Short mmCIF file of C-alpha atoms and ligand atoms in Angstrom, two decimals:
data_model
loop_
_atom_site.label_atom_id
_atom_site.label_comp_id
_atom_site.label_asym_id
_atom_site.label_seq_id
_atom_site.Cartn_x
_atom_site.Cartn_y
_atom_site.Cartn_z
CA MET A 2 -0.10 0.07 0.14
CA TRP A 3 2.79 2.20 0.63
CA GLY A 4 5.68 0.31 -1.38
CA GLY A 5 6.51 3.15 -3.98
CA ARG A 6 9.78 4.09 -2.34
CA PHE A 7 10.80 1.07 -1.02
CA ALA A 8 13.33 -1.30 -2.75
CA SER A 9 12.59 -4.43 -0.57
CA GLY A 10 9.68 -5.73 1.84
CA PRO A 11 9.97 -5.81 5.53
CA ASP A 12 12.24 -8.08 7.52
CA ALA A 13 10.26 -10.91 8.92
CA ILE A 14 10.95 -9.41 12.65
CA MET A 15 9.70 -6.14 11.29
CA GLU A 16 6.63 -7.44 10.17
CA GLU A 17 5.94 -9.19 13.34
CA ILE A 18 6.53 -6.10 15.64
CA ASN A 19 4.69 -3.84 13.06
CA ALA A 20 1.59 -5.88 12.25
CA SER A 21 -1.53 -5.43 14.29
CA ILE A 22 -3.94 -7.51 12.49
CA GLY A 23 -4.01 -10.26 15.02
CA PHE A 24 -5.87 -8.29 17.51
CA ASP A 25 -7.36 -5.15 15.59
CA LYS A 26 -9.37 -7.53 13.13
CA ARG A 27 -11.90 -7.38 15.64
CA LEU A 28 -12.54 -3.53 14.44
CA TYR A 29 -13.77 -4.69 10.96
CA LYS A 30 -17.32 -3.71 11.53
CA GLN A 31 -16.38 -0.33 12.61
CA ASP A 32 -13.79 -0.21 9.99
CA ILE A 33 -16.38 -0.79 7.15
CA ALA A 34 -18.99 1.49 8.56
CA GLY A 35 -16.41 4.21 8.57
CA SER A 36 -15.40 3.61 5.01
CA ILE A 37 -18.88 3.27 3.88
CA ALA A 38 -19.73 6.54 5.35
CA HIS A 39 -16.48 8.15 3.91
CA ALA A 40 -17.43 6.66 0.39
CA THR A 41 -20.95 7.98 0.56
CA MET A 42 -19.77 11.31 1.63
CA LEU A 43 -17.01 11.41 -1.21
CA GLY A 44 -19.89 10.54 -3.60
CA GLU A 45 -22.26 13.20 -2.31
CA VAL A 46 -19.62 16.14 -2.73
CA GLY A 47 -18.60 14.72 -6.12
CA ILE A 48 -14.98 13.73 -5.18
CA LEU A 49 -16.16 10.08 -6.27
CA THR A 50 -18.30 9.44 -9.23
CA ARG A 51 -21.70 7.56 -8.49
CA ASP A 52 -20.39 4.40 -10.08
CA ASP A 53 -17.28 4.13 -8.10
CA LYS A 54 -19.04 5.19 -5.00
CA ASP A 55 -21.57 2.48 -5.62
CA ALA A 56 -18.93 -0.27 -6.34
CA ILE A 57 -16.90 0.69 -3.14
CA ILE A 58 -19.91 0.51 -1.00
CA ALA A 59 -21.12 -2.88 -2.54
CA GLY A 60 -17.54 -4.00 -2.20
CA LEU A 61 -17.12 -3.16 1.45
CA GLU A 62 -20.49 -5.07 2.10
CA ALA A 63 -18.99 -8.21 0.41
CA VAL A 64 -15.77 -8.00 2.40
CA ARG A 65 -17.99 -7.68 5.61
CA ALA A 66 -20.06 -10.50 4.80
CA GLU A 67 -16.79 -12.61 3.97
CA ILE A 68 -15.48 -11.85 7.37
CA ASP A 69 -19.13 -12.35 9.14
CA ASP A 70 -18.82 -15.90 7.50
CA ASN A 71 -15.29 -16.66 8.32
CA LYS A 72 -14.32 -16.78 4.69
CA PHE A 73 -11.90 -14.10 5.00
CA THR A 74 -8.11 -14.59 5.03
CA PHE A 75 -6.21 -12.09 7.08
CA SER A 76 -2.88 -11.38 6.13
CA ARG A 77 0.01 -10.29 8.61
CA ALA A 78 1.86 -8.85 5.69
CA LEU A 79 -1.18 -6.37 5.37
CA GLU A 80 -0.32 -5.14 8.94
CA ASP A 81 -3.89 -4.06 10.04
CA ILE A 82 -7.40 -4.14 9.49
CA HIS A 83 -7.63 -1.10 7.35
CA MET A 84 -5.13 -2.64 4.87
CA ASN A 85 -6.67 -5.82 5.11
CA VAL A 86 -10.11 -4.74 4.26
CA GLU A 87 -8.87 -2.40 1.40
CA SER A 88 -6.64 -5.03 -0.02
CA ARG A 89 -9.69 -7.33 -0.43
CA LEU A 90 -11.66 -4.50 -1.85
CA ARG A 91 -9.34 -4.22 -4.58
CA GLU A 92 -9.39 -7.78 -5.38
CA LEU A 93 -13.11 -7.52 -5.57
CA ILE A 94 -13.88 -4.33 -7.47
CA GLY A 95 -10.52 -3.63 -9.04
CA GLU A 96 -9.13 0.19 -9.42
CA ALA A 97 -11.95 1.98 -7.93
CA ALA A 98 -10.83 0.50 -4.38
CA GLY A 99 -7.78 2.92 -4.81
CA ARG A 100 -10.04 6.07 -4.69
CA LEU A 101 -11.62 5.21 -1.17
CA HIS A 102 -8.70 6.29 0.71
CA THR A 103 -8.82 10.09 -0.90
CA ALA A 104 -8.93 12.80 1.74
CA ARG A 105 -8.32 10.12 4.58
CA SER A 106 -5.35 8.39 6.29
CA ARG A 107 -5.18 5.29 8.45
CA ASN A 108 -4.58 7.98 11.34
CA ASP A 109 -8.04 9.32 11.45
CA GLN A 110 -9.29 5.90 10.24
CA VAL A 111 -8.03 4.16 13.38
CA ALA A 112 -9.41 6.89 15.66
CA THR A 113 -12.76 6.61 14.19
CA ASP A 114 -13.03 2.74 14.39
CA PHE A 115 -11.54 2.68 17.73
CA LYS A 116 -14.11 5.34 18.75
CA LEU A 117 -16.77 3.52 17.48
CA TYR A 118 -15.86 0.37 19.11
CA VAL A 119 -15.40 1.73 22.61
CA ARG A 120 -18.79 3.54 22.23
CA ASP A 121 -20.43 0.18 21.78
CA CYS A 122 -18.43 -1.47 24.48
CA ILE A 123 -19.82 1.35 26.90
CA ASP A 124 -23.11 0.68 25.80
CA MET A 125 -23.10 -2.87 26.61
CA LEU A 126 -21.03 -2.51 29.82
CA VAL A 127 -23.64 0.06 30.87
CA ALA A 128 -26.44 -2.47 30.09
CA GLN A 129 -24.61 -5.26 32.07
CA ILE A 130 -23.73 -2.82 35.19
CA GLU A 131 -27.81 -2.49 34.98
CA THR A 132 -28.53 -6.06 34.79
CA LEU A 133 -26.17 -6.59 38.02
CA GLN A 134 -28.20 -3.71 39.64
CA ARG A 135 -31.46 -5.27 39.06
CA VAL A 136 -30.18 -8.67 40.68
CA LEU A 137 -28.81 -6.66 43.56
CA VAL A 138 -32.09 -4.70 43.86
CA SER A 139 -34.08 -8.07 43.90
CA ARG A 140 -31.94 -9.49 46.59
CA ALA A 141 -32.43 -6.43 48.74
CA ASP A 142 -36.15 -6.67 48.31
CA SER A 143 -36.20 -10.16 49.58
CA GLU A 144 -33.57 -9.55 52.20
CA ALA A 145 -34.67 -6.17 53.62
CA GLY A 146 -35.19 -7.35 57.10
CA THR A 147 -32.30 -9.78 57.26
CA VAL A 148 -30.11 -8.93 60.10
CA MET A 149 -26.38 -9.27 59.56
CA PRO A 150 -23.21 -7.79 61.48
CA GLY A 151 -21.91 -4.43 59.86
CA PHE A 152 -18.08 -4.21 60.11
CA THR A 153 -15.65 -1.61 60.57
CA HIS A 154 -11.86 -2.55 60.63
CA LEU A 155 -13.65 -6.03 59.87
CA GLN A 156 -14.69 -5.98 63.46
CA SER A 157 -18.18 -6.29 64.41
CA ALA A 158 -19.49 -2.69 64.53
CA GLN A 159 -23.12 -2.50 64.52
CA PRO A 160 -26.05 -4.74 63.22
CA VAL A 161 -27.13 -3.82 59.58
CA THR A 162 -29.40 -5.27 57.16
CA PHE A 163 -28.46 -7.54 54.42
CA GLY A 164 -30.80 -5.76 52.06
CA HIS A 165 -28.85 -2.47 52.86
CA HIS A 166 -25.47 -3.94 52.07
CA MET A 167 -26.68 -5.13 48.92
CA LEU A 168 -28.05 -1.60 47.87
CA ALA A 169 -24.72 -0.08 48.91
CA TYR A 170 -23.23 -2.02 45.83
CA VAL A 171 -26.30 -0.66 43.86
CA GLU A 172 -25.36 2.82 44.70
CA MET A 173 -21.63 2.36 43.68
CA PHE A 174 -22.61 0.75 40.37
CA GLU A 175 -24.94 3.81 39.54
CA ARG A 176 -21.89 6.16 40.04
CA ASP A 177 -19.83 3.80 37.74
CA LYS A 178 -22.62 4.07 35.26
CA THR A 179 -22.58 7.75 35.11
CA ARG A 180 -18.88 7.91 34.76
CA PHE A 181 -18.99 5.36 31.47
CA LEU A 182 -22.10 7.62 30.05
CA ASP A 183 -19.97 10.82 30.57
CA ALA A 184 -17.04 9.24 28.96
CA ARG A 185 -19.30 8.47 25.99
CA LYS A 186 -20.51 12.19 25.63
CA ARG A 187 -16.80 13.52 25.20
CA LEU A 188 -15.89 10.63 23.06
CA ASN A 189 -18.85 11.20 20.72
CA GLN A 190 -17.12 13.49 18.17
CA SER A 191 -15.94 12.24 14.65
CA PRO A 192 -12.22 12.36 13.81
CA LEU A 193 -12.89 11.11 10.20
CA GLY A 194 -11.63 13.60 7.66
CA SER A 195 -8.71 14.88 9.65
CA ALA A 196 -6.66 12.97 7.65
CA ALA A 197 -2.96 12.15 8.52
CA LEU A 198 -2.53 15.31 10.90
CA ALA A 199 -3.48 18.47 9.01
CA GLY A 200 -6.83 18.21 7.59
CA THR A 201 -7.14 17.95 3.72
CA SER A 202 -7.38 19.93 0.62
CA PHE A 203 -10.32 18.24 -0.78
CA PRO A 204 -13.83 19.83 -0.19
CA ILE A 205 -15.17 17.01 2.18
CA ASP A 206 -18.33 17.19 4.23
CA ARG A 207 -17.20 16.06 7.73
CA GLU A 208 -20.56 16.94 9.33
CA MET A 209 -22.10 14.41 6.98
CA THR A 210 -19.70 11.60 7.98
CA ALA A 211 -20.16 12.33 11.58
CA LYS A 212 -24.03 12.20 11.58
CA ALA A 213 -23.55 8.97 9.43
CA LEU A 214 -21.62 7.40 12.14
CA GLY A 215 -23.81 8.57 15.08
CA PHE A 216 -21.29 11.36 16.09
CA ASP A 217 -22.43 14.53 17.45
CA ALA A 218 -20.04 16.75 15.57
CA PRO A 219 -16.73 16.29 13.83
CA THR A 220 -13.76 17.28 16.08
CA ALA A 221 -12.44 20.70 15.78
CA ASN A 222 -8.81 20.40 15.33
CA SER A 223 -7.17 17.47 13.13
CA LEU A 224 -4.12 17.48 15.24
CA ASP A 225 -5.94 16.88 18.48
CA ALA A 226 -8.32 14.27 16.56
CA VAL A 227 -5.46 11.91 15.35
CA SER A 228 -3.48 12.25 18.68
CA ASP A 229 -6.43 11.77 21.10
CA ARG A 230 -6.66 8.53 23.10
CA ASP A 231 -8.42 10.20 26.15
CA PHE A 232 -11.79 8.31 25.16
CA ILE A 233 -10.23 5.12 25.89
CA LEU A 234 -8.23 6.23 29.03
CA GLU A 235 -11.36 7.69 30.48
CA THR A 236 -13.10 4.37 29.82
CA LEU A 237 -10.62 2.41 31.46
CA SER A 238 -10.39 4.68 34.21
CA ALA A 239 -14.26 4.38 34.79
CA ALA A 240 -13.76 0.41 34.15
CA SER A 241 -11.11 0.77 36.81
CA ILE A 242 -13.35 2.22 39.51
CA SER A 243 -16.23 0.04 38.70
CA ALA A 244 -13.74 -2.86 38.71
CA MET A 245 -12.41 -1.75 42.28
CA HIS A 246 -16.06 -2.10 43.42
CA LEU A 247 -16.61 -5.49 41.85
CA SER A 248 -13.11 -6.59 43.49
CA ARG A 249 -14.49 -5.39 47.09
CA PHE A 250 -17.67 -7.43 46.66
CA ALA A 251 -15.56 -10.39 45.40
CA GLU A 252 -13.54 -10.09 48.77
CA GLU A 253 -16.59 -10.03 50.82
CA LEU A 254 -17.95 -12.89 49.15
CA VAL A 255 -15.03 -14.99 49.74
CA ILE A 256 -15.02 -13.92 53.34
CA TRP A 257 -18.92 -14.64 53.57
CA SER A 258 -18.96 -18.19 52.05
CA SER A 259 -15.92 -19.29 54.41
CA ALA A 260 -16.91 -22.34 56.78
CA GLN A 261 -16.08 -19.58 59.75
CA PHE A 262 -18.51 -17.02 58.56
CA SER A 263 -21.00 -19.04 56.56
CA PHE A 264 -23.12 -15.87 55.81
CA VAL A 265 -23.96 -17.22 52.10
CA ARG A 266 -23.47 -20.32 50.09
CA LEU A 267 -22.59 -19.83 46.65
CA SER A 268 -24.43 -22.16 44.04
CA ASP A 269 -22.73 -25.22 42.81
CA LYS A 270 -22.91 -23.61 39.40
CA PHE A 271 -20.57 -20.81 40.84
CA SER A 272 -18.43 -22.79 43.11
CA THR A 273 -15.74 -25.54 42.58
CA GLY A 274 -14.48 -28.59 44.38
CA SER A 275 -11.10 -29.70 45.59
CA SER A 276 -9.31 -32.68 43.95
CA ILE A 277 -7.97 -34.03 47.55
CA MET A 278 -10.29 -32.41 50.16
CA PRO A 279 -13.82 -33.51 49.51
CA GLN A 280 -15.32 -31.04 51.77
CA LYS A 281 -14.29 -27.91 49.82
CA ARG A 282 -16.55 -25.38 47.94
CA ASN A 283 -14.05 -22.83 46.53
CA PRO A 284 -15.14 -19.43 45.47
CA ASP A 285 -13.20 -19.37 42.42
CA ALA A 286 -15.30 -16.99 40.44
CA ALA A 287 -15.16 -14.62 43.23
CA GLU A 288 -11.40 -15.05 43.70
CA LEU A 289 -10.92 -14.71 39.62
CA ILE A 290 -12.85 -11.49 39.63
CA ARG A 291 -10.74 -10.04 42.64
CA ALA A 292 -7.58 -11.18 40.74
CA LYS A 293 -8.72 -10.26 37.19
CA ILE A 294 -9.41 -6.47 38.37
CA GLY A 295 -5.58 -6.26 38.28
CA ARG A 296 -5.49 -6.47 34.76
CA ILE A 297 -7.86 -3.39 34.43
CA PHE A 298 -5.90 -1.18 36.55
CA GLY A 299 -2.85 -2.22 34.61
CA ALA A 300 -4.48 -1.59 31.42
CA PHE A 301 -5.08 2.19 32.37
CA SER A 302 -1.55 2.74 33.61
CA SER A 303 -0.26 1.00 30.51
CA LEU A 304 -1.90 3.24 28.44
CA LEU A 305 -1.04 6.43 30.25
CA MET A 306 2.48 5.24 29.90
CA VAL A 307 2.14 4.66 26.30
CA MET A 308 0.74 8.15 25.68
CA LYS A 309 2.80 10.23 28.09
CA GLY A 310 5.89 10.89 26.13
CA LEU A 311 4.24 11.05 22.50
CA PRO A 312 4.72 14.55 20.58
CA LEU A 313 1.86 15.40 18.39
CA ALA A 314 0.57 13.99 16.20
CA TYR A 315 0.22 10.27 15.53
CA SER A 316 3.13 7.93 16.42
CA LYS A 317 3.02 4.21 16.02
CA ASP A 318 3.26 3.85 19.77
CA MET A 319 -0.50 4.42 19.70
CA GLN A 320 -1.21 1.11 17.97
CA GLU A 321 -0.51 -0.50 21.46
CA ASP A 322 -3.69 0.86 22.72
CA LYS A 323 -5.80 -1.73 21.31
CA GLU A 324 -4.54 -4.94 22.71
CA ILE A 325 -4.48 -3.48 26.23
CA ALA A 326 -8.02 -1.89 26.02
CA PHE A 327 -9.60 -5.01 24.28
CA ASP A 328 -8.17 -7.22 27.27
CA ALA A 329 -9.14 -5.04 29.98
CA LEU A 330 -12.69 -4.43 28.61
CA ASP A 331 -13.50 -7.95 27.76
CA ASN A 332 -12.21 -9.05 31.09
CA PHE A 333 -14.38 -6.38 33.05
CA SER A 334 -17.40 -7.46 31.09
CA LEU A 335 -16.71 -11.10 32.08
CA CYS A 336 -16.51 -10.26 35.82
CA LEU A 337 -19.87 -8.42 35.73
CA ALA A 338 -21.60 -11.33 34.16
CA ALA A 339 -19.63 -13.78 36.73
CA MET A 340 -20.80 -11.35 39.55
CA THR A 341 -24.22 -11.12 38.38
CA GLY A 342 -24.61 -15.12 38.16
CA MET A 343 -23.02 -15.39 41.70
CA VAL A 344 -25.45 -12.87 43.39
CA SER A 345 -28.46 -14.06 41.61
CA ASP A 346 -27.84 -17.88 42.78
CA LEU A 347 -26.36 -17.43 46.17
CA ALA A 348 -28.14 -18.49 49.19
CA VAL A 349 -28.40 -16.24 52.10
CA ASN A 350 -28.01 -17.87 55.71
CA ARG A 351 -30.35 -15.56 57.72
CA GLU A 352 -29.81 -17.48 60.95
CA ARG A 353 -26.28 -17.68 61.04
CA MET A 354 -26.25 -13.72 60.02
CA ALA A 355 -28.54 -12.75 62.90
CA ALA A 356 -26.64 -14.94 65.35
CA ALA A 357 -23.40 -13.27 64.06
CA ALA A 358 -25.27 -9.89 64.18
CA GLY A 359 -25.59 -10.29 68.04
CA ALA A 360 -22.00 -11.44 68.70
CA GLY A 361 -19.41 -8.89 69.64
CA PHE A 362 -21.55 -6.52 71.77
CA ALA A 363 -22.86 -5.03 68.03
CA THR A 364 -25.52 -3.36 70.25
CA ALA A 365 -23.20 -1.56 72.73
CA THR A 366 -24.11 1.81 70.61
CA ASP A 367 -27.77 1.22 71.30
CA LEU A 368 -27.36 0.96 74.80
CA ALA A 369 -25.35 4.17 75.04
CA ASP A 370 -28.01 5.83 72.46
CA TRP A 371 -30.79 4.37 75.22
CA LEU A 372 -28.75 6.29 77.90
CA VAL A 373 -28.66 9.57 76.28
CA ARG A 374 -32.44 9.46 75.15
CA ALA A 375 -33.97 7.81 78.25
CA ALA A 376 -31.65 9.42 81.02
CA ASN A 377 -30.47 12.34 79.50
CA VAL A 378 -27.11 11.24 80.02
CA PRO A 379 -24.22 13.15 77.79
CA PHE A 380 -23.05 10.74 75.07
CA ARG A 381 -19.53 10.62 76.34
CA ASP A 382 -20.66 9.50 79.83
CA ALA A 383 -23.02 6.79 78.16
CA HIS A 384 -20.05 5.52 75.87
CA HIS A 385 -18.19 5.09 79.49
CA ILE A 386 -21.03 3.46 81.38
CA THR A 387 -21.54 1.02 78.15
CA GLY A 388 -18.04 0.28 78.24
CA ARG A 389 -18.16 -1.14 81.71
CA ALA A 390 -21.55 -3.27 80.73
CA VAL A 391 -19.60 -4.77 77.99
CA ALA A 392 -16.73 -5.44 80.38
CA LEU A 393 -19.37 -7.34 82.70
CA ALA A 394 -21.14 -9.15 80.09
CA GLU A 395 -17.39 -10.17 78.98
CA GLU A 396 -16.67 -11.42 82.50
CA LYS A 397 -20.01 -13.21 82.45
CA GLY A 398 -19.68 -15.03 79.19
CA CYS A 399 -22.85 -13.45 77.91
CA GLY A 400 -23.98 -10.84 75.34
CA LEU A 401 -25.49 -7.46 76.73
CA GLU A 402 -28.84 -8.98 76.52
CA GLY A 403 -28.06 -11.42 78.91
CA LEU A 404 -27.20 -8.85 81.72
CA THR A 405 -30.00 -8.72 84.38
CA ILE A 406 -31.52 -5.31 85.43
CA GLU A 407 -29.57 -5.83 88.74
CA ASP A 408 -26.38 -6.07 86.90
CA PHE A 409 -27.26 -2.68 85.07
CA LYS A 410 -28.20 -1.12 88.25
CA ALA A 411 -24.83 -2.20 89.61
CA ILE A 412 -23.15 0.02 86.76
CA ASP A 413 -25.70 2.82 86.79
CA GLU A 414 -28.92 3.51 88.63
CA ARG A 415 -30.52 5.27 85.72
CA ILE A 416 -30.64 2.09 83.81
CA THR A 417 -34.20 0.73 83.98
CA SER A 418 -35.62 -2.74 82.60
CA GLU A 419 -36.81 -0.84 79.38
CA VAL A 420 -33.37 -0.88 78.25
CA HIS A 421 -33.67 -4.61 77.20
CA LYS A 422 -35.80 -3.36 74.29
CA VAL A 423 -33.19 -1.86 72.45
CA LEU A 424 -30.59 -4.65 73.09
CA GLY A 425 -31.71 -7.21 70.54
CA VAL A 426 -30.18 -6.80 66.82
CA GLU A 427 -33.76 -6.76 65.30
CA ASN A 428 -34.76 -3.52 67.35
CA SER A 429 -31.56 -1.97 66.64
CA VAL A 430 -31.89 -2.26 62.86
CA LYS A 431 -35.34 -0.89 62.95
CA SER A 432 -34.24 2.14 64.77
CA ARG A 433 -31.86 3.21 62.19
CA LYS A 434 -34.50 5.04 60.27
CA SER A 435 -32.36 8.22 59.73
CA PHE A 436 -32.38 8.91 55.82
CA GLY A 437 -29.86 6.55 54.32
CA GLY A 438 -29.90 4.17 57.39
CA THR A 439 -30.09 0.69 57.31
CA ALA A 440 -33.89 -0.03 58.74
CA PRO A 441 -35.76 -2.37 56.89
CA ASP A 442 -38.45 0.28 56.09
CA ASN A 443 -35.78 2.36 54.46
CA VAL A 444 -34.53 -0.50 52.38
CA LYS A 445 -38.07 -1.36 51.18
CA ALA A 446 -38.47 2.41 50.21
CA GLN A 447 -35.26 2.42 48.35
CA VAL A 448 -35.94 -0.86 46.50
CA ALA A 449 -39.14 0.91 45.30
CA LEU A 450 -37.08 3.91 44.21
CA TRP A 451 -34.54 1.54 42.37
CA HIS A 452 -37.44 -0.49 40.77
CA GLY A 453 -38.88 2.82 39.33
CA ARG A 454 -35.45 3.67 37.96
CA LEU A 455 -34.08 0.20 36.77
CA GLY A 456 -37.37 -1.72 36.10
CA LYS A 457 -37.63 -4.96 37.90
CA GLU A 458 -35.62 -8.06 37.25
N1 LIG B 23 -2.60 -0.11 12.82
C1 LIG B 23 -2.41 1.41 13.00
C2 LIG B 23 -2.88 1.75 14.39
O1 LIG B 23 -3.41 0.69 14.98
C3 LIG B 23 -3.43 2.04 12.23
C4 LIG B 23 -2.58 3.78 11.83
C5 LIG B 23 -1.31 3.64 11.28
N2 LIG B 23 -0.88 4.74 10.75
C6 LIG B 23 0.27 5.10 10.31
N3 LIG B 23 0.57 6.05 9.93
N4 LIG B 23 1.15 4.03 10.19
O2 LIG B 23 -2.51 2.76 15.09
#
């Protein structure tokens, strides 16, 4: 395609390091859509004759059908998807194929293709995140009143509801979605027609190609258009933050499914056994999510490294963007699907969680709050009195609710038998009715809001 000034072809190693067809072939649909939009526009403004334009478009559609049907032979000697498609087009329609590349370069072409690809990816990932959210909301609905220990420092802190815990992730994934959609807005300008870096002397209509490809507008600066990889960086950044949420959740599932916790049981479909220990049910999917997330963070920093030293405009370094991004986005999508499957199938052990919720003096704050409310004790003093009650319960080997009224009176005269009402975990969560709190009624109200926003499962 560019052999005019070359006496020999590339060395085999040169070909190997230079070729991107091994990974960029997956851009063929976007590449052909971009070429069809370009050819249509060239015909419209009179740069191509109607016959040439029609032949090119029919030829491109034939190439697409060949690739769709696995009948296309990709060639590494032709470097990348753009050259592979164009070369096959020439075989199919002859000389007219050579006119397609008028007023265009592979630099604006690849930027256009990749933007179209990333845009589709964002739409797919957002839909996947919503599916996961719906599953979480449905679990929250059925477990609105299920009491579990809430942790800080992974130490029992205060009882919460399992539904509230599920809805915490729904909030995170909602923010993630908005980050993807925000990246999509900025991405949606068409580089096509920026040509190699300086624009073109041909009277092209970039508004027309932008519109045909679903972009909001053409990019305003040709140098920026072919140099910009912000769109994929932003997408990887959104993916990284969301992946971090997935990883924290995966870690919780690993902990909760251990024999020691036994808060949840992952279904057979999402567990694996051990070849030597028959009792084992391993949470491999959760562990792999936790691990794969590292590749997504890695992709984000890899691409930042690739880009940080590049002078304007295009440099071949930028070809390295795709393999990294494909791997990261594929794996992110897989992790979302695996998490959705695990959450929709997992069995919740309500008895076990309720028992654990009461352990570790988790209602100590409720006792302190009661002293403030019922006996007008300043909170700091109430904290101290409660601390003594916890110490006594520890000594007696019981929970706070196991202390008798005489025990309490010995610690502080102001405590009455009314206190026992606030010491149970059920009462504790029911009382947390402040906006955003864990009370089952709050969870139900939030579930209703989410059903309105997301639709039911
Ligand atoms: N395969 C190249 C890439 O992915 C396409 C652009 C090549 N442009 C060039 N001037 N060599 O970046």
